[in-house]
Structure formats: C-alpha cells, structure tokens
CSV table of C-alpha atoms in Angstrom, one decimal:
chain,number,residue,atom,x,y,z
A,938,MET,CA,-189.1,-10.6,112.1
A,939,ALA,CA,-186.7,-9.3,109.5
A,940,GLN,CA,-188.4,-10.9,106.6
A,941,LYS,CA,-190.9,-9.0,104.4
A,942,LEU,CA,-193.8,-8.0,106.6
A,943,PRO,CA,-197.2,-9.3,105.7
A,944,ALA,CA,-199.8,-6.6,105.0
A,945,LEU,CA,-203.1,-7.1,106.8
A,946,GLY,CA,-206.5,-5.6,105.9
A,947,THR,CA,-205.3,-3.7,102.8
A,948,ASN,CA,-208.7,-3.2,101.3
A,949,ARG,CA,-210.9,-2.9,104.4
A,950,ARG,CA,-211.3,-0.4,107.3
A,951,ARG,CA,-211.3,-3.3,109.8
A,952,ILE,CA,-208.9,-6.2,110.1
A,953,LYS,CA,-210.8,-9.3,111.2
A,954,CYS,CA,-209.0,-11.3,113.9
A,955,PHE,CA,-209.9,-14.7,115.6
A,956,GLN,CA,-208.3,-16.6,118.4
A,957,ILE,CA,-208.9,-20.2,119.5
A,958,ASN,CA,-207.4,-23.0,121.5
A,959,LEU,CA,-207.9,-26.1,119.2
A,960,HIS,CA,-207.0,-28.5,122.0
A,961,ARG,CA,-205.0,-30.5,119.4
A,962,ALA,CA,-208.3,-31.6,117.7
A,963,ILE,CA,-207.9,-32.2,113.9
A,964,ALA,CA,-211.6,-31.7,113.3
A,965,ALA,CA,-211.5,-28.4,115.0
A,966,SER,CA,-208.7,-27.3,112.7
A,967,TYR,CA,-210.8,-28.4,109.7
A,968,ARG,CA,-213.7,-26.2,110.9
A,969,LEU,CA,-211.3,-23.3,111.4
A,970,SER,CA,-210.0,-23.6,107.9
A,971,ALA,CA,-213.5,-23.3,106.5
A,972,LEU,CA,-214.1,-20.1,108.6
A,973,VAL,CA,-210.9,-18.6,107.2
A,974,GLU,CA,-212.4,-18.6,103.7
A,975,THR,CA,-216.1,-17.8,104.6
A,976,GLN,CA,-215.3,-15.0,107.1
A,977,CYS,CA,-212.3,-13.6,105.2
A,978,LEU,CA,-210.1,-13.5,108.3
A,979,ASP,CA,-206.9,-11.6,108.3
A,980,PHE,CA,-205.2,-12.9,111.4
A,981,ILE,CA,-205.8,-16.1,113.5
A,982,ALA,CA,-204.0,-16.8,116.8
A,983,VAL,CA,-204.1,-20.6,117.6
A,984,GLN,CA,-203.0,-22.3,120.8
A,985,GLU,CA,-202.5,-26.1,121.0
A,986,PRO,CA,-202.8,-26.9,117.3
A,987,PRO,CA,-202.8,-30.5,116.1
A,988,LYS,CA,-199.3,-31.8,116.1
A,989,ALA,CA,-197.7,-33.9,113.4
A,990,THR,CA,-195.6,-36.3,115.5
A,991,SER,CA,-193.7,-37.6,112.4
A,992,MET,CA,-192.2,-34.2,111.6
A,993,GLU,CA,-189.1,-32.9,113.3
A,994,SER,CA,-189.5,-29.5,114.9
A,995,LYS,CA,-187.0,-26.8,113.9
A,996,ARG,CA,-188.0,-24.3,116.6
A,997,ASN,CA,-185.2,-25.3,118.9
A,998,HIS,CA,-182.9,-23.2,116.7
A,999,VAL,CA,-185.0,-20.1,116.9
A,1000,LYS,CA,-184.4,-17.7,119.8
A,1001,LEU,CA,-187.6,-15.6,119.7
A,1002,MET,CA,-190.0,-18.4,119.1
A,1003,ARG,CA,-191.0,-21.1,121.6
A,1004,ARG,CA,-193.4,-23.9,121.8
A,1005,ASP,CA,-195.9,-21.8,123.8
A,1006,LEU,CA,-195.3,-18.4,122.1
A,1007,VAL,CA,-195.3,-17.4,118.4
A,1008,ALA,CA,-195.1,-13.7,117.4
A,1009,ILE,CA,-195.1,-12.0,114.0
A,1010,GLN,CA,-194.4,-8.4,113.0
A,1011,ALA,CA,-197.0,-7.1,110.5
A,1012,GLU,CA,-198.0,-3.9,108.8
A,1013,VAL,CA,-201.5,-2.4,109.1
A,1014,PRO,CA,-202.9,0.6,107.2
A,1015,SER,CA,-203.3,3.8,109.2
A,1016,ALA,CA,-204.0,7.4,108.5
A,1017,HIS,CA,-200.3,8.1,108.4
A,1018,GLY,CA,-199.2,5.2,106.2
A,1019,ARG,CA,-198.5,1.7,107.1
A,1020,ARG,CA,-197.8,1.0,110.8
A,1021,LYS,CA,-195.8,-1.9,112.2
A,1022,ILE,CA,-197.4,-3.9,115.0
A,1023,VAL,CA,-196.6,-7.3,116.7
A,1024,LEU,CA,-199.3,-9.9,117.0
A,1025,ALA,CA,-198.6,-12.9,119.3
A,1026,SER,CA,-200.3,-16.2,120.1
A,1027,LEU,CA,-199.4,-17.3,123.7
A,1028,TYR,CA,-200.1,-20.3,125.9
A,1029,LEU,CA,-199.6,-19.8,129.6
A,1030,PRO,CA,-198.9,-22.9,131.8
A,1031,GLY,CA,-201.5,-23.6,134.5
A,1032,ASP,CA,-199.1,-25.1,137.0
A,1033,THR,CA,-197.4,-21.9,138.1
A,1034,GLU,CA,-198.5,-18.9,140.2
A,1035,ASP,CA,-196.6,-16.4,138.0
A,1036,ALA,CA,-198.5,-15.8,134.8
A,1037,VAL,CA,-195.6,-13.8,133.2
A,1038,THR,CA,-193.2,-16.3,131.6
A,1039,ASP,CA,-189.7,-15.5,130.5
A,1040,GLU,CA,-190.8,-15.6,126.9
A,1041,LEU,CA,-193.6,-13.1,127.5
A,1042,GLN,CA,-191.2,-10.8,129.3
A,1043,GLN,CA,-188.7,-11.0,126.4
A,1044,LEU,CA,-191.4,-10.2,123.9
A,1045,THR,CA,-192.7,-7.1,125.8
A,1046,ASP,CA,-189.1,-5.9,126.3
A,1047,TYR,CA,-188.5,-6.2,122.6
A,1048,CYS,CA,-191.6,-4.2,121.7
A,1049,LYS,CA,-190.7,-1.5,124.2
A,1050,ARG,CA,-187.1,-1.1,122.8
A,1051,HIS,CA,-188.4,-0.8,119.2
A,1052,ASN,CA,-191.5,1.2,120.1
A,1053,LEU,CA,-193.9,-1.4,118.6
A,1054,GLN,CA,-197.5,-1.8,119.6
A,1055,LEU,CA,-198.4,-5.3,120.8
A,1056,VAL,CA,-201.5,-7.5,120.7
A,1057,ILE,CA,-201.4,-10.8,122.6
A,1058,CYS,CA,-204.0,-13.6,122.1
A,1059,CYS,CA,-203.5,-16.1,124.9
A,1060,ASP,CA,-204.9,-19.1,126.8
A,1061,ALA,CA,-204.2,-17.8,130.3
A,1062,ASN,CA,-205.1,-21.1,132.0
A,1063,ALA,CA,-207.3,-19.7,134.8
A,1064,HIS,CA,-204.9,-16.7,135.5
A,1065,HIS,CA,-208.0,-14.5,135.1
A,1066,THR,CA,-211.7,-14.3,136.1
A,1067,GLY,CA,-214.4,-12.7,133.9
A,1068,ASN,CA,-218.1,-12.9,133.0
A,1069,GLU,CA,-218.4,-14.9,129.7
A,1070,PRO,CA,-216.7,-18.3,129.8
A,1071,THR,CA,-214.3,-19.0,126.9
A,1072,PHE,CA,-213.9,-22.7,127.9
A,1073,MET,CA,-216.9,-24.9,128.6
A,1074,ASN,CA,-217.7,-28.6,128.9
A,1075,ALA,CA,-220.1,-30.8,130.9
A,1076,ILE,CA,-218.1,-30.2,134.1
A,1077,ARG,CA,-217.3,-26.5,134.2
A,1078,GLY,CA,-217.1,-23.2,132.4
A,1079,GLU,CA,-214.1,-20.9,132.9
A,1080,VAL,CA,-212.5,-17.8,131.5
A,1081,LEU,CA,-209.2,-19.1,130.1
A,1082,ASP,CA,-208.7,-17.1,126.9
A,1083,LEU,CA,-207.7,-13.4,126.9
A,1084,THR,CA,-206.8,-10.7,124.5
A,1085,LEU,CA,-204.2,-8.3,125.7
A,1086,ALA,CA,-203.0,-5.1,124.0
A,1087,SER,CA,-200.7,-2.2,124.6
A,1088,ASN,CA,-202.4,1.2,125.4
A,1089,PHE,CA,-202.3,2.8,122.0
A,1090,ILE,CA,-203.4,-0.2,119.9
A,1091,SER,CA,-206.1,-1.1,122.4
A,1092,ASN,CA,-208.1,1.9,121.3
A,1093,SER,CA,-208.2,0.4,117.8
A,1094,ILE,CA,-209.8,-2.9,118.9
A,1095,SER,CA,-213.6,-3.2,118.6
A,1096,GLU,CA,-216.3,-5.8,118.4
A,1097,TRP,CA,-214.5,-8.1,120.9
A,1098,LYS,CA,-216.8,-11.0,121.7
A,1099,VAL,CA,-216.9,-14.7,122.7
A,1100,LEU,CA,-218.7,-16.4,119.8
A,1101,SER,CA,-221.3,-19.1,120.2
A,1102,GLU,CA,-220.1,-20.9,117.0
A,1103,ILE,CA,-219.4,-24.6,117.5
A,1104,THR,CA,-215.6,-25.1,117.4
A,1105,LEU,CA,-215.2,-28.9,117.9
A,1106,SER,CA,-212.9,-27.9,120.7
A,1107,ASP,CA,-213.6,-27.3,124.4
A,1108,HIS,CA,-212.6,-23.7,123.9
A,1109,ARG,CA,-214.7,-21.1,122.0
A,1110,TYR,CA,-213.8,-18.6,119.3
A,1111,ILE,CA,-213.0,-15.1,120.3
A,1112,GLY,CA,-213.4,-12.5,117.5
A,1113,PHE,CA,-212.4,-8.9,117.3
A,1114,ASP,CA,-211.7,-6.2,114.8
A,1115,LEU,CA,-208.6,-4.1,114.5
A,1116,ARG,CA,-209.5,-0.7,113.0
A,1117,GLY,CA,-207.3,0.6,110.2
A,1118,GLU,CA,-207.5,3.1,107.4
A,1119,PRO,CA,-208.3,1.8,103.9
A,1120,GLU,CA,-205.6,1.8,101.2
A,1121,GLU,CA,-206.0,1.6,97.4
A,1122,VAL,CA,-208.1,-1.3,96.2
A,1123,THR,CA,-206.1,-4.0,94.4
A,1124,GLU,CA,-206.9,-4.0,90.7
A,1125,ILE,CA,-205.8,-6.6,88.2
A,1126,ARG,CA,-206.2,-7.5,84.5
A,1127,ASP,CA,-207.6,-10.9,83.8
A,1128,VAL,CA,-206.0,-12.0,80.6
A,1129,LYS,CA,-208.9,-14.4,79.9
A,1130,ARG,CA,-211.2,-11.4,79.6
A,1131,THR,CA,-209.2,-9.7,76.9
A,1132,ASN,CA,-211.0,-8.3,73.9
A,1133,TRP,CA,-208.8,-10.0,71.3
A,1134,SER,CA,-210.1,-8.1,68.3
A,1135,LEU,CA,-209.2,-4.8,69.9
A,1136,TYR,CA,-205.9,-6.3,71.0
A,1137,ASN,CA,-205.0,-7.3,67.5
A,1138,PHE,CA,-205.9,-3.8,66.2
A,1139,HIS,CA,-203.6,-2.0,68.7
A,1140,LEU,CA,-200.9,-4.6,68.1
A,1141,GLU,CA,-200.8,-4.2,64.4
A,1142,GLN,CA,-200.6,-0.4,64.8
A,1143,GLY,CA,-197.8,-0.6,67.2
A,1144,ILE,CA,-195.8,-3.2,65.3
A,1145,SER,CA,-196.0,-1.1,62.1
A,1146,CYS,CA,-193.9,1.6,63.8
A,1147,LEU,CA,-191.0,-0.7,64.7
A,1148,ASN,CA,-187.7,-0.6,62.9
A,1149,TRP,CA,-186.8,-4.1,61.5
A,1150,GLY,CA,-183.4,-3.0,60.0
A,1151,ILE,CA,-181.3,-4.3,62.8
A,1152,ASN,CA,-177.5,-4.2,62.3
A,1153,ASN,CA,-176.0,-4.9,65.8
A,1154,SER,CA,-176.8,-6.3,69.2
A,1155,MET,CA,-177.6,-2.9,70.7
A,1156,GLU,CA,-180.2,-2.2,68.1
A,1157,LEU,CA,-181.6,-5.7,68.6
A,1158,ASP,CA,-182.0,-5.1,72.4
A,1159,ARG,CA,-183.7,-1.8,71.8
A,1160,GLU,CA,-186.2,-3.2,69.3
A,1161,VAL,CA,-187.0,-6.1,71.6
A,1162,ASN,CA,-187.8,-3.7,74.4
A,1163,LYS,CA,-190.0,-1.7,72.0
A,1164,LEU,CA,-191.8,-4.9,70.9
A,1165,ASN,CA,-192.4,-5.8,74.6
A,1166,ASN,CA,-193.8,-2.4,75.3
A,1167,VAL,CA,-196.1,-2.6,72.2
A,1168,ILE,CA,-197.5,-6.0,73.4
A,1169,ILE,CA,-198.1,-4.8,76.9
A,1170,ASP,CA,-199.6,-1.5,75.8
A,1171,SER,CA,-202.0,-3.3,73.4
A,1172,PHE,CA,-203.0,-5.7,76.2
A,1173,GLU,CA,-203.7,-2.9,78.7
A,1174,LYS,CA,-205.8,-1.0,76.2
A,1175,SER,CA,-207.9,-4.1,75.4
A,1176,CYS,CA,-208.3,-5.6,78.9
A,1177,PRO,CA,-209.9,-3.3,81.6
A,1178,LEU,CA,-208.8,-3.3,85.2
A,1179,ARG,CA,-211.0,-5.2,87.6
A,1180,THR,CA,-211.1,-5.2,91.4
A,1181,LYS,CA,-209.5,-8.3,92.8
A,1182,LYS,CA,-212.0,-10.4,94.8
A,1183,ARG,CA,-211.3,-12.9,97.5
A,1184,SER,CA,-212.9,-16.3,97.0
A,1185,ARG,CA,-215.1,-17.6,99.8
A,1186,ASN,CA,-215.6,-21.1,98.3
A,1187,VAL,CA,-214.9,-24.0,100.6
A,1188,PRO,CA,-215.3,-27.1,98.3
A,1189,TRP,CA,-215.8,-29.7,101.1
A,1190,TRP,CA,-218.4,-27.7,103.0
A,1191,SER,CA,-222.0,-28.7,102.3
A,1192,GLY,CA,-225.6,-27.9,103.3
A,1193,ASP,CA,-225.8,-31.1,105.3
A,1194,LEU,CA,-222.8,-30.1,107.4
A,1195,ASP,CA,-224.3,-26.7,107.9
A,1196,LYS,CA,-227.5,-28.3,109.3
A,1197,LEU,CA,-225.5,-30.6,111.6
A,1198,ARG,CA,-223.5,-27.5,112.8
A,1199,LYS,CA,-226.7,-25.6,113.6
A,1200,ASN,CA,-228.2,-28.6,115.4
A,1201,VAL,CA,-225.1,-29.1,117.5
A,1202,ARG,CA,-225.2,-25.4,118.4
A,1203,GLN,CA,-228.8,-25.6,119.5
A,1204,LEU,CA,-228.1,-28.7,121.7
A,1205,PHE,CA,-225.1,-27.0,123.2
A,1206,ASN,CA,-227.2,-24.0,124.3
A,1207,ARG,CA,-229.9,-26.3,125.6
A,1208,ALA,CA,-227.4,-28.4,127.6
A,1209,LYS,CA,-226.1,-25.3,129.4
A,1210,SER,CA,-229.6,-24.8,130.9
A,1211,THR,CA,-231.0,-28.4,131.1
A,1212,GLY,CA,-227.7,-30.3,131.8
A,1213,ASP,CA,-228.4,-32.8,129.0
A,1214,TRP,CA,-224.8,-33.1,127.8
A,1215,ALA,CA,-225.2,-36.7,126.5
A,1216,THR,CA,-227.4,-35.6,123.6
A,1217,TYR,CA,-225.1,-32.8,122.8
A,1218,LYS,CA,-222.0,-35.0,122.8
A,1219,SER,CA,-223.6,-37.6,120.6
A,1220,ALA,CA,-224.5,-34.9,118.0
A,1221,LEU,CA,-221.1,-33.4,118.3
A,1222,THR,CA,-219.4,-36.7,117.6
A,1223,ASN,CA,-221.6,-37.3,114.6
A,1224,TYR,CA,-220.8,-33.8,113.3
A,1225,ASN,CA,-217.1,-34.4,113.8
A,1226,LYS,CA,-217.3,-37.7,111.9
A,1227,GLU,CA,-219.3,-36.2,109.0
A,1228,LEU,CA,-217.0,-33.2,108.7
A,1229,ARG,CA,-213.8,-35.3,108.4
A,1230,LYS,CA,-215.6,-37.7,106.0
A,1231,SER,CA,-216.7,-34.8,103.8
A,1232,LYS,CA,-213.2,-33.3,103.6
A,1233,ARG,CA,-211.7,-36.7,102.8
A,1234,GLU,CA,-214.2,-37.4,100.1
A,1235,SER,CA,-213.7,-33.9,98.6
A,1236,TRP,CA,-209.9,-34.5,98.4
A,1237,ARG,CA,-210.4,-37.9,96.8
A,1238,LYS,CA,-212.8,-36.5,94.3
A,1239,TYR,CA,-210.4,-33.7,93.4
A,1240,CYS,CA,-207.5,-36.1,92.9
A,1241,GLU,CA,-209.7,-38.4,90.7
A,1242,SER,CA,-210.7,-35.4,88.5
A,1243,ILE,CA,-207.1,-34.5,87.6
A,1244,GLU,CA,-206.7,-35.3,83.9
A,1245,VAL,CA,-203.9,-32.9,82.7
A,1246,LEU,CA,-200.2,-33.2,83.6
A,1247,PRO,CA,-199.6,-29.6,84.7
A,1248,THR,CA,-202.2,-29.9,87.5
A,1249,ALA,CA,-200.7,-33.2,88.7
A,1250,THR,CA,-197.2,-31.6,88.5
A,1251,ARG,CA,-198.2,-28.7,90.7
A,1252,ILE,CA,-199.5,-31.0,93.4
A,1253,GLN,CA,-196.4,-33.2,93.2
A,1254,LYS,CA,-194.2,-30.2,93.6
A,1255,SER,CA,-196.3,-28.9,96.5
A,1256,PHE,CA,-195.9,-32.2,98.4
A,1257,SER,CA,-192.3,-32.8,97.6
A,1258,LYS,CA,-190.6,-29.5,97.9
A,1259,SER,CA,-188.9,-28.6,101.2
A,1260,HIS,CA,-190.6,-25.6,102.7
A,1261,THR,CA,-188.1,-23.1,104.1
A,1262,ASN,CA,-188.8,-20.0,106.1
A,1263,GLY,CA,-187.6,-16.6,104.9
A,1264,LEU,CA,-184.7,-14.8,106.6
A,1265,LEU,CA,-185.6,-14.0,110.2
A,1266,THR,CA,-183.9,-11.8,112.7
A,1267,LEU,CA,-180.3,-12.5,113.5
A,1268,LYS,CA,-178.4,-12.3,116.8
A,1269,LYS,CA,-175.7,-9.6,116.9
A,1270,ALA,CA,-172.4,-9.7,118.7
A,1271,ASP,CA,-173.7,-7.6,121.6
A,1272,GLY,CA,-176.4,-10.1,122.3
A,1273,GLY,CA,-179.2,-8.1,120.7
A,1274,PHE,CA,-181.2,-8.9,117.6
A,1275,THR,CA,-181.7,-7.2,114.2
A,1276,GLY,CA,-185.1,-5.7,113.8
A,1277,SER,CA,-185.5,-5.2,110.1
A,1278,LEU,CA,-184.5,-6.7,106.8
A,1279,GLU,CA,-182.0,-3.9,106.1
A,1280,GLU,CA,-180.4,-4.4,109.5
A,1281,THR,CA,-180.1,-8.1,108.9
A,1282,GLY,CA,-178.5,-7.6,105.5
A,1283,GLN,CA,-176.0,-5.1,106.9
A,1284,LEU,CA,-175.0,-7.5,109.7
A,1285,LEU,CA,-174.4,-10.3,107.1
A,1286,LEU,CA,-172.4,-7.8,105.0
A,1287,ASP,CA,-170.2,-6.7,107.9
A,1288,THR,CA,-169.7,-10.3,109.1
A,1289,HIS,CA,-168.7,-11.9,105.8
A,1290,PHE,CA,-167.2,-8.8,104.1
A,1291,PRO,CA,-165.7,-6.6,106.9
A,1292,GLY,CA,-164.5,-3.2,105.7
A,1293,SER,CA,-166.7,-3.2,102.6
A,1294,VAL,CA,-168.3,0.1,101.5
A,1295,ARG,CA,-171.8,0.4,100.2
A,1296,CYS,CA,-172.1,2.3,96.9
A,1297,GLU,CA,-175.0,4.6,96.7
A,1298,GLY,CA,-176.7,5.8,93.5
A,1299,GLU,CA,-175.6,2.9,91.3
A,1300,ASP,CA,-178.3,1.2,89.3
A,1301,GLY,CA,-176.6,-2.1,89.4
A,1302,THR,CA,-176.7,-2.7,85.6
A,1303,ILE,CA,-173.7,-3.9,83.6
A,1304,LYS,CA,-173.2,-1.7,80.5
A,1305,ALA,CA,-172.0,-3.1,77.2
A,1306,THR,CA,-168.4,-2.3,76.6
A,1307,ARG,CA,-168.4,-2.9,72.8
A,1308,VAL,CA,-170.9,-3.4,70.0
A,1309,LEU,CA,-170.9,-6.7,68.2
A,1310,MET,CA,-171.4,-6.3,64.5
A,1311,VAL,CA,-173.5,-9.0,62.7
A,1312,THR,CA,-171.6,-10.6,59.8
A,1313,ASN,CA,-173.2,-12.2,56.8
A,1314,ARG,CA,-172.0,-15.7,57.9
A,1315,ASN,CA,-173.5,-15.3,61.4
A,1316,LEU,CA,-176.7,-13.9,59.9
A,1317,ALA,CA,-177.1,-16.8,57.5
A,1318,LEU,CA,-176.5,-19.3,60.4
A,1319,ALA,CA,-179.1,-17.5,62.6
A,1320,ARG,CA,-181.7,-17.5,59.8
A,1321,GLY,CA,-181.2,-21.3,59.4
A,1322,ILE,CA,-181.7,-22.0,63.1
A,1323,PHE,CA,-184.4,-19.5,64.0
A,1324,THR,CA,-187.1,-19.7,61.3
A,1325,ILE,CA,-190.6,-18.2,61.5
A,1326,GLU,CA,-192.1,-21.8,61.5
A,1327,LYS,CA,-189.9,-22.9,64.3
A,1328,THR,CA,-190.6,-19.8,66.4
A,1329,LYS,CA,-194.4,-20.2,65.9
A,1330,TRP,CA,-194.1,-23.8,66.9
A,1331,ALA,CA,-192.2,-22.9,70.1
A,1332,ILE,CA,-194.7,-20.3,71.0
A,1333,SER,CA,-197.6,-22.7,70.4
A,1334,THR,CA,-196.2,-25.2,72.9
A,1335,PHE,CA,-196.7,-23.0,75.9
A,1336,ALA,CA,-199.8,-23.3,78.0
A,1337,PRO,CA,-201.9,-20.2,77.0
A,1338,PHE,CA,-202.5,-18.8,80.5
A,1339,LYS,CA,-199.2,-19.8,82.0
A,1340,ALA,CA,-198.0,-17.2,84.4
A,1341,PRO,CA,-195.8,-14.5,82.7
A,1342,GLY,CA,-192.1,-14.2,83.3
A,1343,THR,CA,-190.1,-11.2,84.0
A,1344,ASP,CA,-191.3,-9.5,80.8
A,1345,ASP,CA,-194.9,-9.6,82.1
A,1346,ILE,CA,-196.1,-11.2,78.8
A,1347,SER,CA,-198.4,-14.2,79.0
A,1348,PRO,CA,-198.0,-16.8,76.2
A,1349,CYS,CA,-201.5,-16.2,75.0
A,1350,LEU,CA,-200.6,-12.6,74.0
A,1351,LEU,CA,-198.2,-14.1,71.5
A,1352,GLN,CA,-200.4,-16.9,70.5
A,1353,ARG,CA,-203.5,-14.7,70.0
A,1354,GLY,CA,-201.6,-12.1,68.0
A,1355,GLY,CA,-203.5,-13.1,64.8
A,1356,ARG,CA,-202.0,-11.8,61.6
A,1357,SER,CA,-199.6,-9.7,63.7
A,1358,GLY,CA,-198.1,-12.9,65.1
A,1359,THR,CA,-196.0,-13.4,62.0
A,1360,ASN,CA,-194.4,-10.0,62.6
A,1361,PHE,CA,-193.0,-11.0,66.0
A,1362,ASN,CA,-190.3,-12.9,64.1
C-alpha cells in the first residue's frame, strides 16, 4: 500500500464500481474487459478470475495479500481534498461456519488503526440471505455476493443493484456508484493539432531575442534553457488546450455479438419463468464461442496490419519485459507495517544507513565549481564535429510524434520549425 496511490473518478462526481465472480471463465473475463471500456468503470472487484497455470505465483511472499483477498489503498476526490480509502475483493470459503477469516480480520484491524474507510466486495458463499439472487443457474438461485462498507463511506454509496446483463458466469454483475466531489478537468495539448504557421511566427520572434555570443559553458547552459523555453512557449501559444477524453472503443466487439448478447439475455429471463434452460444454455454456448472467435480474429487482424518497426517493437517489449510491482508496504521490527511511501522510505533509510540525518531545504542540485573557458582549438574541433547539416540530419531521424523527453519538447517541434530550424544550431 505504500506505492503511489491510484486516483479514482478524478473528472466525475461518481466513481463507477463493479463486482463479479468470474468462476474462472475466460469468456467471462473477455466480456468484462469490454464493459471496462464501454462503461468507463473506475474500480472492478473480481473473485475467482481465470488462472494462468503456467505462471508462478509471487503472492506467497506478500503478507497483506492472499489468494482469496486483495486490497488496494486509493484516493478519491472529496469536498476537503483527496481522501484515502481501502477497496477490497474477497472470497469467503463455503465450508466453514465462521464467515470472518483471519485475512478479513487483519484487514479491518489495519483500517481501524490507520483510520481508513473500507469497502469490501465479496463472494460470501451463502453466509447471507437476501431478496435478489446474485448467483443463478438451472438448479438454484442464491444470494452469494455482498458489498460491505464502513459506516462513513457507506453513506457515499448509491445506485447499488444486481444487473441483468449476461456475464458468461454463473454469477451476476453488481454495480454501484461511490459519490465524490469533482476535481479539475484534465486538459492536454495535442501536438498533432498545432497551428504550424502560428508556431513558426512565435518561434522566429523568440529566437531573435537570444544571445548567440557564447563564451563559456555557463552561458551555453543558460542559452539552451532560454531556447527550450522559447520552443515550449511558441508551442503553447499555437496549440490550444483540449479536454482529455476517454476512448470507449472495443475493437473486437461487433453488432453481431451485441445481437447474440441481447438474445441470450431474453432467453435467460424467459428460462427463469418457464424453466426452459436448455435453449438458454445452447444460446449461451454459441455466444461464448462467437465472442472468443471475434477477439481471436481481431488480434490476428491487428498483428497482420503491423507494417512499421516501432509498432512491432512496442508489442515485443510488452511481451518480453518482466512486469514488476512498485514498492509496497514493508514489515517493521515491531511486527507492524509501513502505511505510506514516506514511511517505507524512512524505514529503508534507517535500516541501511543507521544514524543518517535528513537534510531539509536543499534543492539537490550540484552547482558548478568552476567555469570552463572555450579555447580556439576546442571551438574548431566542435565546429568540425557538430555542423548544421549533421544536426539537421539527426533531428530528421526522430519519429515526429515520439513522446518528449525530460525537456517536454516533441521531435516535430524541431522538425517543423521551418526557417527558424536553422537557428537552432
């Protein structure tokens, strides 16, 4: 929990939440992934997800995460700033009389000690009775899935309902909203929408004010910073801010699948009253088969459409790189656990560098101790290596819309500089 907290619902008054037991069905996970995009869900609690048997589990080394319990600490917007809450997905065993497991008790104790509000989405395995069944098949319908919350945060939960949407699992979706106060809308500048004529105009004006009589390294650094500021300022003046929108496109979803989904839903509702589960199961099997076929064909079509090396390289890196989790909470000498990133960092510092003192107020920069003068010999050598033609060629080799580096300057801002581009050198 000590890693950087995810921010939920930053642009909306309501944080959309779902919970579902997938019953280890792969097709059910495909359907859920489509809902994530189309419904713009912020949080999903999943019990019994499909398991990749070929992958070695690393959870045995984590103290606060178990096979049947996963909890995250997140930030949600409120009227008094961002508020930390704990969201948990829990599976309770059905072969015991006591519904409160050791893991659940540890989680609630942790939230009490740190004064954190808690929301638990769980498959209670018949440890509850209610009106609307959340689990239904041809044999029975039961209330297995629950949403539990601490007193304060429960007042912020609304629109809780069991959905009739077909899940491709024996369990049904539960949806609810977590109310929060809106924050500032995220705005971005799309470099592809830049007015390049206006950009060149501002760029030429800014560059004309720069001092090109550079005599030492300090003056060089100063003028480079000025040039960076001129480029960024020209870009901001010629590219308006736009509200960042979330894409709802699911490439493998089609109109045929939507028709099959609606048909299965109708047959399911009819089977509950008529008992004709055979027709429903046949339609569900066909829907399951077509969904997996559509996703497989969409992936194959995408791979066949790759024609440029950068796209293939990104996919190769995504498949080959070892995914590692961020720094989580650490166990302290007294048996407790750290509860924040700062506390974890301090524990590491005290353990590996005992007696060290933290310096406050330092900016962490290393200041130059002497000025290096440019000699005629060094200047002649530099001019022979770094020519205008070579610099232009180097700039032209970058992909125009490659993500900017630490200077926040995209390659296209240098490439599209027009007549001003010669002055960069």
